[in-house]
Tab-separated table of C-alpha atoms in Angstrom:
chain	number	residue	atom	x	y	z
A	1	MET	CA	-86.795	3.347	72.052
A	2	ARG	CA	-90.539	2.581	70.888
A	3	ILE	CA	-91.364	4.284	67.861
A	4	LEU	CA	-95.218	4.635	67.121
A	5	LEU	CA	-96.063	5.012	63.377
A	6	ASP	CA	-99.415	5.942	62.017
A	7	CYS	CA	-100.310	4.047	58.838
A	8	ASP	CA	-102.257	6.244	56.306
A	9	GLY	CA	-100.148	9.074	55.319
A	10	VAL	CA	-97.056	7.953	57.116
A	11	LEU	CA	-96.549	4.195	55.535
A	12	ALA	CA	-99.382	3.809	53.166
A	13	ASP	CA	-100.301	6.643	50.660
A	14	PHE	CA	-104.139	6.659	51.501
A	15	GLY	CA	-104.606	10.031	49.384
A	16	LYS	CA	-103.003	8.321	46.224
A	17	GLY	CA	-105.166	5.160	46.703
A	18	PHE	CA	-108.197	7.426	47.292
A	19	ALA	CA	-107.545	9.354	44.047
A	20	THR	CA	-107.108	6.253	42.054
A	21	LEU	CA	-110.373	4.845	43.559
A	22	ALA	CA	-112.205	8.265	42.661
A	23	ARG	CA	-110.906	7.971	38.932
A	24	GLU	CA	-112.386	4.385	38.848
A	25	GLN	CA	-115.769	5.705	39.873
A	26	GLY	CA	-115.523	8.148	36.939
A	27	ILE	CA	-114.975	11.101	39.476
A	28	ASP	CA	-112.858	13.855	38.384
A	29	TYR	CA	-110.750	14.468	41.593
A	30	THR	CA	-108.133	16.632	42.998
A	31	GLN	CA	-106.486	15.569	46.367
A	32	PRO	CA	-107.069	18.465	48.659
A	33	LYS	CA	-104.531	19.894	51.081
A	34	GLY	CA	-104.506	18.065	54.456
A	35	TRP	CA	-105.656	14.697	55.479
A	36	ASP	CA	-109.574	15.035	54.500
A	37	VAL	CA	-109.628	13.331	51.328
A	38	PHE	CA	-113.408	13.920	50.923
A	39	ALA	CA	-112.866	17.522	50.761
A	40	GLY	CA	-114.280	19.178	47.748
A	41	LEU	CA	-116.597	16.335	46.513
A	42	SER	CA	-120.111	16.590	46.041
A	43	ARG	CA	-122.650	14.965	48.253
A	44	ASN	CA	-123.313	12.552	45.545
A	45	GLU	CA	-119.577	11.953	44.915
A	46	ARG	CA	-119.112	11.626	48.757
A	47	LYS	CA	-121.460	8.973	48.990
A	48	ARG	CA	-120.019	7.014	46.050
A	49	MET	CA	-116.910	7.219	47.271
A	50	GLU	CA	-117.954	6.219	50.937
A	51	ARG	CA	-119.449	3.215	49.161
A	52	ALA	CA	-116.478	2.345	47.244
A	53	VAL	CA	-113.914	2.479	50.192
A	54	LEU	CA	-116.265	0.208	52.124
A	55	GLN	CA	-115.522	-2.506	49.542
A	56	PRO	CA	-113.273	-5.370	50.716
A	57	GLY	CA	-109.921	-4.945	49.228
A	58	PHE	CA	-109.512	-1.142	49.057
A	59	CYS	CA	-107.450	-1.025	52.175
A	60	ARG	CA	-105.129	-3.783	51.170
A	61	SER	CA	-104.708	-2.133	47.787
A	62	LEU	CA	-103.055	1.183	49.010
A	63	PRO	CA	-99.660	1.938	47.656
A	64	VAL	CA	-96.592	2.136	49.927
A	65	VAL	CA	-95.361	5.825	50.464
A	66	PRO	CA	-91.965	5.722	48.868
A	67	GLY	CA	-88.971	5.211	51.391
A	68	ALA	CA	-91.289	4.086	54.312
A	69	ARG	CA	-90.214	0.600	54.070
A	70	ASP	CA	-86.649	1.706	54.456
A	71	MET	CA	-87.431	3.856	57.294
A	72	VAL	CA	-88.979	0.949	59.106
A	73	ASP	CA	-86.009	-1.338	58.418
A	74	GLY	CA	-83.765	1.486	59.577
A	75	LEU	CA	-85.562	2.099	62.603
A	76	ARG	CA	-85.231	-1.738	63.536
A	77	SER	CA	-81.751	-2.269	62.647
A	78	ASP	CA	-80.926	0.575	65.048
A	79	GLY	CA	-82.649	-1.399	67.540
A	80	HIS	CA	-85.958	0.165	68.006
A	81	GLU	CA	-89.311	-1.422	68.518
A	82	VAL	CA	-91.424	-0.432	65.630
A	83	TYR	CA	-95.210	-0.250	66.568
A	84	CYS	CA	-98.096	0.803	64.085
A	85	VAL	CA	-100.601	2.646	65.709
A	86	THR	CA	-103.590	3.092	63.208
A	87	ALA	CA	-107.518	3.981	63.436
A	88	PHE	CA	-109.794	1.676	61.977
A	89	TRP	CA	-112.587	2.486	59.464
A	90	PHE	CA	-115.709	2.144	61.492
A	91	ASP	CA	-118.119	0.455	59.050
A	92	HIS	CA	-115.594	-1.359	56.964
A	93	PRO	CA	-116.350	-5.069	57.308
A	94	THR	CA	-112.524	-6.220	56.607
A	95	TRP	CA	-110.488	-2.897	57.401
A	96	THR	CA	-108.713	-4.289	60.284
A	97	ALA	CA	-107.731	-7.442	58.807
A	98	GLU	CA	-106.748	-5.914	55.491
A	99	ARG	CA	-104.536	-3.257	57.403
A	100	THR	CA	-102.783	-5.851	59.404
A	101	ALA	CA	-101.856	-7.972	56.413
A	102	TRP	CA	-100.735	-4.986	54.562
A	103	LEU	CA	-98.323	-3.786	57.538
A	104	GLU	CA	-96.992	-7.621	57.605
A	105	ALA	CA	-96.485	-7.603	53.609
A	106	ASN	CA	-95.273	-4.207	53.066
A	107	MET	CA	-93.722	-3.100	56.228
A	108	GLY	CA	-92.812	-6.274	57.798
A	109	ILE	CA	-94.649	-5.345	60.931
A	110	ASP	CA	-95.763	-8.532	62.857
A	111	ARG	CA	-99.632	-8.450	63.868
A	112	ARG	CA	-98.729	-8.361	67.473
A	113	GLN	CA	-97.000	-4.938	66.875
A	114	VAL	CA	-100.018	-3.329	65.371
A	115	VAL	CA	-102.458	-1.213	67.627
A	116	HIS	CA	-106.010	-0.526	65.947
A	117	THR	CA	-107.330	2.374	67.914
A	118	HIS	CA	-108.797	5.802	67.449
A	119	ALA	CA	-107.709	6.813	70.983
A	120	LYS	CA	-103.797	7.102	69.583
A	121	ALA	CA	-102.778	9.114	72.629
A	122	LEU	CA	-103.266	6.338	75.091
A	123	VAL	CA	-100.388	4.418	73.458
A	124	ASP	CA	-97.158	4.672	75.280
A	125	GLY	CA	-93.861	5.223	73.254
A	126	ASP	CA	-91.041	7.423	72.880
A	127	VAL	CA	-91.527	8.939	69.333
A	128	PHE	CA	-95.133	9.108	68.000
A	129	VAL	CA	-95.608	9.727	64.103
A	130	ASP	CA	-98.753	10.897	62.290
A	131	ASP	CA	-100.242	13.151	59.510
A	132	LYS	CA	-102.908	14.488	61.626
A	133	LEU	CA	-102.034	17.505	63.603
A	134	ALA	CA	-104.697	16.900	66.306
A	135	HIS	CA	-103.367	13.263	66.733
A	136	VAL	CA	-99.877	14.641	67.102
A	137	ARG	CA	-100.923	17.424	69.498
A	138	ALA	CA	-103.164	14.837	71.586
A	139	TRP	CA	-100.237	12.480	71.883
A	140	ALA	CA	-97.619	15.116	72.869
A	141	ASP	CA	-100.021	16.448	75.451
A	142	ALA	CA	-100.424	13.051	76.913
A	143	HIS	CA	-96.910	12.368	77.343
A	144	PRO	CA	-95.004	15.641	78.429
A	145	GLU	CA	-92.245	13.802	80.605
A	146	GLY	CA	-90.614	10.482	81.310
A	147	MET	CA	-90.006	9.543	77.712
A	148	VAL	CA	-88.169	11.020	74.740
A	149	GLY	CA	-91.757	12.252	73.731
A	150	MET	CA	-90.880	13.446	70.309
A	151	ALA	CA	-94.130	14.074	68.495
A	152	ILE	CA	-93.676	14.301	64.634
A	153	LEU	CA	-95.911	15.542	62.020
A	154	ALA	CA	-95.242	13.554	58.877
A	155	SER	CA	-95.984	15.883	55.826
A	156	TRP	CA	-94.503	13.619	53.021
A	157	CYS	CA	-97.920	12.486	51.416
A	158	GLY	CA	-98.833	16.277	50.493
A	159	ASP	CA	-99.086	19.446	52.008
A	160	VAL	CA	-100.338	19.662	55.604
A	161	TRP	CA	-102.623	22.711	56.492
A	162	MET	CA	-101.763	24.279	59.809
A	163	ARG	CA	-101.931	27.707	61.340
A	164	ASP	CA	-98.374	29.604	61.636
A	165	GLU	CA	-98.891	29.312	65.570
A	166	ASP	CA	-98.814	25.533	65.357
A	167	ARG	CA	-95.449	25.413	63.525
A	168	ASP	CA	-93.359	26.262	66.492
A	169	TRP	CA	-93.948	23.265	68.909
A	170	TYR	CA	-93.540	20.038	66.985
A	171	ASP	CA	-91.231	18.816	64.686
A	172	VAL	CA	-92.126	18.128	60.796
A	173	ALA	CA	-90.650	15.477	58.892
A	174	ALA	CA	-90.504	15.951	55.004
A	175	SER	CA	-89.892	12.290	54.129
A	176	PRO	CA	-89.391	8.854	55.727
A	177	LEU	CA	-85.699	9.103	55.524
A	178	ALA	CA	-85.835	12.477	57.338
A	179	LEU	CA	-87.720	10.989	60.244
A	180	LEU	CA	-85.036	8.274	60.450
A	181	GLU	CA	-82.399	10.714	60.546
A	182	ALA	CA	-84.434	12.696	63.575
A	183	VAL	CA	-84.925	9.602	65.386
A	184	ARG	CA	-81.201	8.665	64.950
A	185	GLY	CA	-80.289	12.136	66.143
A	186	CYS	CA	-82.290	11.413	69.465
A	187	ASP	CA	-79.771	8.177	70.023
A	188	GLU	CA	-76.751	10.497	70.178
């Protein structure tokens, strides 16, 4: 199967890296629930953090989600094609290059298996994993038939906010290794 993995919140712990950067900027920061790391910052703090994130080196410095490399290696050893489908930071001068280098160094994902796009639903695969519910929903809607079509919400980098009615239609993986087991269950 072709497995499509988002990077931030799935392979890279963007929230932890952002929190570290905030402390370096002298900001008393508590990571909010969900994927919007800027939530709860004042206008001044938000501007400072936007400037700090845009500096070369931030993307490459993000920590690895514990278990993520084992998950990627396990998927590969099971014979799956592993691709990273990741959005780029629009105004960041080196984001795409840093992200590609990060994926090669930390996950062993070759640059030819990295898709940089904000239109993730356009990428074909059998399994799609992202930490943003809107991306999971859009991909599942775009791939209803013809493939395994498993859309999985990664929740291992913190709480993922969702309404109760959202909880019934997709799978949630609580850890990288739980995801590996879910994919292995599709092979049987």
